[in-house]
Amino acid sequence: MEKFKHKLKSPVISLLTDFGTRDYFVGTMKGVILSIYPEAKIVDITHEVSPFNIMEAAFILKNSYNYFPEGTVHLVVVDPGVGSERGIVIVKSRKYTFVAPDNGVLTYIYFTEEEFSIYRLNEKKILSEQPASRTFHGRDIMAPIAARLAKGETPEEFGDPIDRFKVFNFYPSSFQKGTINGAIIYIDKFGNLISNISEDFFDRMCTRTGRKKIKIKCGDHEVSDTVPSYSKGKKNAISAIWASHGNLEIFVREGNASKKLKIKTGDKVTISFIRN
Amino acid sequence: MEKFKHKLKSPVISLLTDFGTRDYFVGTMKGVILSIYPEAKIVDITHEVSPFNIMEAAFILKNSYNYFPEGTVHLVVVDPGVGSERGIVIVKSRKYTFVAPDNGVLTYIYFTEEEFSIYRLNEKKILSEQPASRTFHGRDIMAPIAARLAKGETPEEFGDPIDRFKVFNFYPSSFQKGTINGAIIYIDKFGNLISNISEDFFDRMCTRTGRKKIKIKCGDHEVSDTVPSYSKGKKNAISAIWASHGNLEIFVREGNASKKLKIKTGDKVTISFIRN
Amino acid sequence: MEKFKHKLKSPVISLLTDFGTRDYFVGTMKGVILSIYPEAKIVDITHEVSPFNIMEAAFILKNSYNYFPEGTVHLVVVDPGVGSERGIVIVKSRKYTFVAPDNGVLTYIYFTEEEFSIYRLNEKKILSEQPASRTFHGRDIMAPIAARLAKGETPEEFGDPIDRFKVFNFYPSSFQKGTINGAIIYIDKFGNLISNISEDFFDRMCTRTGRKKIKIKCGDHEVSDTVPSYSKGKKNAISAIWASHGNLEIFVREGNASKKLKIKTGDKVTISFIRN
């Protein structure tokens, strides 16, 4: 029996992959979905995840999934291990269903969603006329399952409940001797540098230290405070902001911070509290 | 009372942004729209406007908006001033509704549409449960309004009528001493160089001068006439054409004129009338 | 009278072009389609075919078209000859309808589909209020026809049956003195090198030679066998696989084979059978 029955059904299926849009991969998956479920509304989150970059895909999913209608099926295919023994999981939470390889790409979902059930695909349960190709499970296994789940079938029809699943280390920021230590975890297309330091964690450390004056460091660069909006940043200078994703972001107003500062994913960011 | 009641309702919402497609921005906006208006048909015009390039976005909108069904809501988010005091406008014309920052991105609409009403968003009228983020008005303010307008709500529910709005200088071509002076205003992905000289203006100057023989100059390059179709251009040579957007365009058949001629947006183009 | 009446009607129209997604071309075509047929479900196969590359577009179409619902209209606009005397064709097979310039882009369809009817657009039959532009037949001629075919009109309303149409030489692989000679015909966005040697042809040559041991050569590089899945390739080494498209593919696990091997489309690939 299904634990989470979505009150609202939705024909929306979101796609998040590293397939790019110049080949036939994405179009083919959409064709497969519409062949099974003609009423499906397919929405691209993105197909331009860096090839095989599970952490990047996980961050994109975290920042978008809960803006979708209740009942949405989120299909994530970033799958360096296609054809290996890695499993495929179906995760059902109060509002959403996720289909993805069991490689950690749902890590943030497991931490954010309060309750969920998780199933591992059982190949014996999916008896299809055609055997799946060895290289394109997105088209041959995951897209059909996403379509059938959106149509109303239950995860039990495809898999068995499990309680062990893969997560990656997502390096939470830490606090030591008056300083929050973090790292850049994502760089968006404007070159904005997104850290793993959340405003929430920062606020708690403010309260704990009783200090408000700060110094932000990213690489060799220093910023003395955050600004309330991008337009308040100085032109061509480095600024910091608590951005819409909830984390500290380093940016250059109408410029590209990543290029200007030569900062890449994994580089350190710190916020030091200074004696008032 | 609403001045323009579209005879036909349409669930189509078009999107035109500089967000790119590799992050979660566009997918998130689509999720927001579908959460409010599940029947919406979302169509991407493009998300690859050069970052913050208002003139480029305006040209793209001008060349596409009136091919959409009557009742379409066009949502434009190219917004270097997000979070500043710049307003957000809703423009309603005979056939379409536009939602955009008040930064000039609708300039051509104001010049092309014969009649329209214009409203500035009144934040007091949009009481939402969640406060808008400081950095992502596309997701938090503009996408919800576009969805509600497409659903049938009226601009009066969100804003107040205004009669001052921002336009940019769009450099119309001019005529002096037997020569039309223009400039390249857009370069498309094939590298075709699109000028601001319209066929209509050219025809009037032909009549005025009584001359038909011309010489077209773009940078150091000369062309002696226009050709009737791309396939009539000489291979690897520079040609000129009155293209589907109605303006003079410089191209290289099956090649990239922008790269070959090293011409960029803003560079001069002239058409000189020669004694027959 | 129509020969092929699709049992199932489908509102799906797929788009395959070399227009890119940064201009207004694709959005405009979608607006045109929805204006004629508001219920259309438009699906992008890709818009990033290399400019004017008919063979690339043909390969992408071959690998995606038959995953779409029965009744789908596939609209292909890769059209270096726009405005020339090249015709526009409508092809109707048992399950699909195709609209494309008559330039060979449907070559694989003619070879794959068992039965089909083919019509050449007759301009006298398309009396439209507005004349078509000289440069944008995708928007002005082909998109409207695709929309009207998807809506239920028949090819006879737009064109006349023909039995001569353009195909390109698609270099099938050949067998000589114990070696299959092939070539790279497509490179996907991961840099995987896709050859024209099909698994089916290989199997027949295995039977004919009675040999199973092979040596694969691509440029200066040798591989001694195929692996059953990408994850079985050695990291940073060259591997070969019978991939989801049915042909031999050369890849580097979690890497880019095209960059690593400096191989491009047209380069040779061979499979030699070795004495057991």
Coordinates of N, CA, C and O in Angstrom, one line a residue, chain C residues 91-183:
Chain C
V91 N 6.1 13.7 -46.6 CA 6.2 12.2 -46.7 C 5.3 11.6 -45.7 O 5.3 12.0 -44.5
K92 N 4.5 10.7 -46.1 CA 3.6 10.1 -45.2 C 3.9 8.6 -45.1 O 3.8 7.9 -46.2
S93 N 4.2 8.0 -43.9 CA 4.4 6.6 -43.8 C 3.3 6.0 -43.0 O 2.4 6.7 -42.6
R94 N 3.4 4.7 -42.6 CA 2.4 4.1 -41.8 C 2.0 4.8 -40.6 O 0.9 5.0 -40.2
K95 N 3.1 5.4 -39.9 CA 2.8 6.0 -38.6 C 3.1 7.5 -38.5 O 2.6 8.1 -37.6
Y96 N 3.9 8.0 -39.4 CA 4.3 9.4 -39.3 C 4.2 10.2 -40.5 O 4.0 9.6 -41.6
T97 N 4.2 11.5 -40.3 CA 4.2 12.4 -41.4 C 5.5 13.3 -41.3 O 5.8 13.7 -40.2
F98 N 6.2 13.6 -42.4 CA 7.4 14.4 -42.3 C 7.2 15.6 -43.3 O 6.6 15.4 -44.4
V99 N 7.7 16.7 -42.8 CA 7.7 17.9 -43.7 C 9.1 18.4 -43.7 O 9.7 18.6 -42.6
A100 N 9.7 18.6 -44.9 CA 11.1 19.0 -44.9 C 11.5 19.5 -46.3 O 10.7 19.2 -47.3
P101 N 12.6 20.2 -46.4 CA 13.0 20.6 -47.8 C 13.5 19.3 -48.5 O 13.9 18.3 -47.8
D102 N 13.4 19.3 -49.8 CA 13.8 18.1 -50.6 C 15.3 18.1 -50.8 O 15.7 18.3 -52.0
N103 N 16.1 18.0 -49.8 CA 17.5 18.1 -50.0 C 18.3 16.9 -49.4 O 19.5 17.0 -49.2
G104 N 17.6 15.8 -49.2 CA 18.2 14.6 -48.7 C 18.1 14.4 -47.2 O 18.5 13.3 -46.7
V105 N 17.6 15.4 -46.5 CA 17.5 15.2 -45.0 C 16.6 14.1 -44.6 O 16.8 13.6 -43.4
L106 N 15.8 13.6 -45.5 CA 14.9 12.4 -45.1 C 15.5 11.1 -45.7 O 14.8 10.1 -45.6
T107 N 16.8 11.1 -46.1 CA 17.4 9.9 -46.7 C 17.1 8.6 -45.9 O 16.7 7.6 -46.4
Y108 N 17.5 8.7 -44.6 CA 17.3 7.4 -43.8 C 15.9 7.0 -43.7 O 15.6 5.8 -43.5
I109 N 15.0 8.0 -43.7 CA 13.5 7.6 -43.6 C 13.1 6.8 -44.8 O 12.5 5.8 -44.7
Y110 N 13.6 7.2 -46.0 CA 13.3 6.5 -47.2 C 13.8 5.1 -47.2 O 13.2 4.1 -47.7
F111 N 14.9 4.9 -46.5 CA 15.5 3.5 -46.4 C 14.9 2.7 -45.2 O 15.0 1.5 -45.3
T112 N 14.4 3.4 -44.2 CA 13.9 2.7 -43.0 C 12.5 2.3 -43.1 O 12.0 1.2 -42.7
E113 N 11.7 3.3 -43.5 CA 10.2 3.1 -43.5 C 9.9 2.1 -44.7 O 10.3 2.3 -45.8
E114 N 9.1 1.1 -44.4 CA 8.8 0.1 -45.4 C 7.9 0.7 -46.5 O 8.1 0.4 -47.7
E115 N 7.0 1.5 -46.2 CA 6.1 2.1 -47.2 C 5.9 3.5 -46.9 O 5.7 3.9 -45.8
F116 N 5.8 4.3 -47.9 CA 5.5 5.7 -47.8 C 5.0 6.3 -49.1 O 5.3 5.8 -50.1
S117 N 4.3 7.5 -48.9 CA 3.9 8.3 -50.1 C 4.6 9.6 -50.0 O 4.9 10.1 -48.9
I118 N 5.0 10.2 -51.1 CA 5.7 11.4 -51.1 C 5.1 12.4 -52.0 O 4.7 12.1 -53.1
Y119 N 5.0 13.6 -51.5 CA 4.4 14.7 -52.2 C 5.3 15.9 -52.3 O 6.0 16.2 -51.3
R120 N 5.3 16.6 -53.4 CA 6.1 17.9 -53.5 C 5.1 19.0 -53.4 O 4.1 19.1 -54.1
L121 N 5.5 20.0 -52.6 CA 4.6 21.1 -52.3 C 4.3 21.8 -53.6 O 5.2 22.1 -54.4
N122 N 3.0 22.1 -53.8 CA 2.6 22.9 -55.0 C 2.2 24.3 -54.6 O 1.2 24.4 -53.9
E123 N 3.0 25.3 -54.9 CA 2.8 26.6 -54.4 C 1.4 27.1 -54.8 O 0.8 27.9 -54.0
K124 N 0.9 26.7 -55.9 CA -0.5 27.1 -56.3 C -1.6 26.6 -55.3 O -2.6 27.2 -55.2
K125 N -1.3 25.5 -54.6 CA -2.3 25.0 -53.7 C -2.3 25.7 -52.4 O -3.2 25.6 -51.6
I126 N -1.2 26.4 -52.1 CA -1.2 27.2 -50.8 C -1.4 28.6 -51.1 O -0.5 29.4 -51.3
L127 N -2.7 29.0 -51.1 CA -3.0 30.4 -51.3 C -3.1 31.0 -49.9 O -4.0 30.8 -49.2
S128 N -2.1 31.8 -49.6 CA -2.2 32.4 -48.2 C -2.4 33.9 -48.4 O -2.1 34.5 -49.5
E129 N -2.9 34.6 -47.5 CA -3.1 36.0 -47.5 C -1.8 36.8 -47.7 O -1.7 37.7 -48.4
Q130 N -0.8 36.3 -46.9 CA 0.5 37.0 -46.9 C 1.4 36.2 -47.8 O 1.5 35.0 -47.7
P131 N 2.2 36.9 -48.6 CA 3.2 36.1 -49.3 C 4.3 35.7 -48.4 O 4.6 36.3 -47.4
A132 N 4.9 34.5 -48.7 CA 6.0 34.0 -47.9 C 7.2 34.9 -48.0 O 7.5 35.5 -49.1
S133 N 8.0 35.1 -46.9 CA 9.2 35.8 -47.0 C 10.2 35.0 -47.9 O 10.0 33.8 -48.1
R134 N 11.2 35.7 -48.3 CA 12.2 35.0 -49.2 C 13.2 34.2 -48.4 O 14.0 33.4 -48.9
T135 N 13.2 34.4 -47.1 CA 14.3 33.9 -46.3 C 13.9 33.0 -45.1 O 14.7 32.4 -44.5
F136 N 12.6 32.9 -44.8 CA 12.2 32.2 -43.6 C 11.0 31.3 -44.0 O 9.9 31.4 -43.4
H137 N 11.3 30.3 -44.8 CA 10.2 29.4 -45.2 C 9.8 28.5 -44.0 O 8.7 28.0 -44.0
G138 N 10.7 28.3 -43.0 CA 10.3 27.5 -41.8 C 9.1 28.1 -41.2 O 8.2 27.4 -40.9
R139 N 9.1 29.4 -41.1 CA 8.0 30.2 -40.4 C 6.8 30.3 -41.3 O 5.7 30.1 -40.9
D140 N 7.1 30.6 -42.6 CA 6.0 31.1 -43.5 C 5.4 30.0 -44.3 O 4.2 30.1 -44.7
I141 N 6.1 28.9 -44.5 CA 5.5 27.8 -45.3 C 5.4 26.5 -44.5 O 4.4 25.9 -44.4
M142 N 6.6 26.0 -44.0 CA 6.6 24.7 -43.4 C 5.9 24.6 -42.1 O 5.2 23.6 -41.9
A143 N 6.1 25.6 -41.2 CA 5.3 25.5 -39.9 C 3.8 25.5 -40.1 O 3.1 24.6 -39.5
P144 N 3.3 26.4 -41.0 CA 1.8 26.3 -41.2 C 1.4 25.0 -41.7 O 0.3 24.4 -41.3
I145 N 2.1 24.4 -42.7 CA 1.7 23.1 -43.3 C 1.8 22.0 -42.2 O 0.9 21.2 -42.1
A146 N 2.8 22.0 -41.4 CA 2.9 21.0 -40.4 C 1.7 21.1 -39.4 O 1.1 20.1 -39.0
A147 N 1.4 22.3 -39.1 CA 0.3 22.5 -38.1 C -1.0 22.0 -38.8 O -1.8 21.3 -38.1
R148 N -1.2 22.3 -40.0 CA -2.5 21.9 -40.7 C -2.5 20.4 -40.9 O -3.6 19.8 -40.8
L149 N -1.4 19.8 -41.2 CA -1.3 18.3 -41.3 C -1.7 17.6 -39.9 O -2.4 16.7 -39.9
A150 N -1.1 18.2 -38.9 CA -1.3 17.6 -37.5 C -2.8 17.8 -37.2 O -3.4 16.9 -36.5
K151 N -3.4 18.8 -37.7 CA -4.8 19.1 -37.4 C -5.7 18.2 -38.2 O -6.9 18.1 -37.9
G152 N -5.2 17.6 -39.2 CA -6.0 16.6 -39.9 C -6.1 16.8 -41.4 O -6.7 16.0 -42.1
E153 N -5.6 17.9 -41.9 CA -5.6 18.0 -43.4 C -4.7 17.0 -44.0 O -3.8 16.4 -43.4
T154 N -4.9 16.7 -45.3 CA -4.1 15.7 -46.0 C -3.1 16.3 -46.9 O -3.2 17.4 -47.3
P155 N -2.0 15.5 -47.2 CA -0.9 16.0 -48.0 C -1.4 16.5 -49.4 O -0.8 17.4 -50.0
E156 N -2.5 15.8 -49.9 CA -3.0 16.2 -51.2 C -3.4 17.7 -51.3 O -3.5 18.3 -52.3
E157 N -3.8 18.2 -50.1 CA -4.2 19.6 -50.1 C -3.1 20.6 -50.3 O -3.3 21.7 -50.6
F158 N -1.9 20.1 -50.2 CA -0.7 21.0 -50.3 C 0.2 20.7 -51.5 O 1.0 21.5 -51.9
G159 N 0.2 19.4 -51.9 CA 1.2 19.0 -52.9 C 0.7 17.9 -53.8 O -0.4 17.4 -53.7
D160 N 1.6 17.6 -54.7 CA 1.3 16.5 -55.7 C 2.2 15.4 -55.5 O 3.4 15.6 -55.2
P161 N 1.7 14.1 -55.8 CA 2.6 13.0 -55.6 C 3.8 13.0 -56.5 O 3.7 13.4 -57.7
I162 N 5.0 12.6 -56.0 CA 6.1 12.5 -56.8 C 6.8 11.2 -56.6 O 6.5 10.5 -55.6
D163 N 7.7 10.8 -57.5 CA 8.4 9.5 -57.2 C 9.9 9.7 -57.4 O 10.7 8.8 -57.4
R164 N 10.4 11.0 -57.5 CA 11.8 11.3 -57.5 C 12.1 12.3 -56.4 O 11.4 13.3 -56.3
F165 N 13.0 11.9 -55.6 CA 13.3 12.8 -54.5 C 14.8 12.7 -54.2 O 15.5 11.7 -54.6
K166 N 15.3 13.6 -53.4 CA 16.8 13.6 -53.2 C 17.2 12.8 -52.0 O 16.6 12.8 -51.0
V167 N 18.3 12.0 -52.2 CA 18.9 11.3 -51.1 C 20.4 11.6 -51.2 O 20.9 12.0 -52.2
F168 N 21.1 11.5 -50.1 CA 22.5 11.6 -50.1 C 23.2 10.2 -50.0 O 22.5 9.3 -49.7
N169 N 24.4 10.1 -50.5 CA 25.2 9.0 -50.4 C 25.5 8.7 -48.9 O 26.2 9.5 -48.3
F170 N 25.0 7.6 -48.3 CA 25.3 7.6 -46.9 C 26.3 6.5 -46.5 O 26.4 6.0 -45.4
Y171 N 27.2 6.3 -47.5 CA 28.4 5.4 -47.2 C 28.1 4.3 -46.3 O 28.5 4.3 -45.1
P172 N 27.5 3.2 -46.8 CA 27.3 2.1 -45.9 C 28.7 1.4 -45.7 O 29.6 1.6 -46.5
S173 N 28.9 0.8 -44.6 CA 30.2 0.1 -44.3 C 30.3 -1.1 -45.3 O 29.3 -1.6 -45.8
S174 N 31.5 -1.5 -45.6 CA 31.8 -2.5 -46.6 C 32.7 -3.6 -46.0 O 33.4 -3.3 -45.0
F175 N 32.7 -4.8 -46.6 CA 33.6 -5.8 -46.1 C 34.5 -6.3 -47.2 O 34.1 -6.5 -48.3
Q176 N 35.8 -6.4 -46.8 CA 36.8 -6.8 -47.8 C 38.0 -7.5 -47.1 O 38.5 -6.9 -46.2
K177 N 38.4 -8.6 -47.6 CA 39.6 -9.3 -47.0 C 39.6 -9.4 -45.5 O 40.6 -9.0 -44.9
G178 N 38.5 -9.8 -44.9 CA 38.5 -10.0 -43.5 C 38.4 -8.7 -42.7 O 38.6 -8.7 -41.4
T179 N 38.1 -7.6 -43.3 CA 38.0 -6.3 -42.6 C 36.7 -5.6 -43.0 O 36.4 -5.5 -44.1
I180 N 36.0 -5.1 -41.9 CA 34.9 -4.2 -42.2 C 35.4 -2.8 -42.2 O 36.1 -2.3 -41.3
N181 N 35.1 -2.1 -43.3 CA 35.6 -0.7 -43.4 C 34.4 0.3 -43.2 O 33.4 0.2 -43.8
G182 N 34.6 1.2 -42.3 CA 33.5 2.1 -42.0 C 34.1 3.5 -41.7 O 35.3 3.8 -41.9
A183 N 33.2 4.4 -41.3 CA 33.6 5.8 -41.0 C 32.8 6.3 -39.8 O 31.7 5.9 -39.5

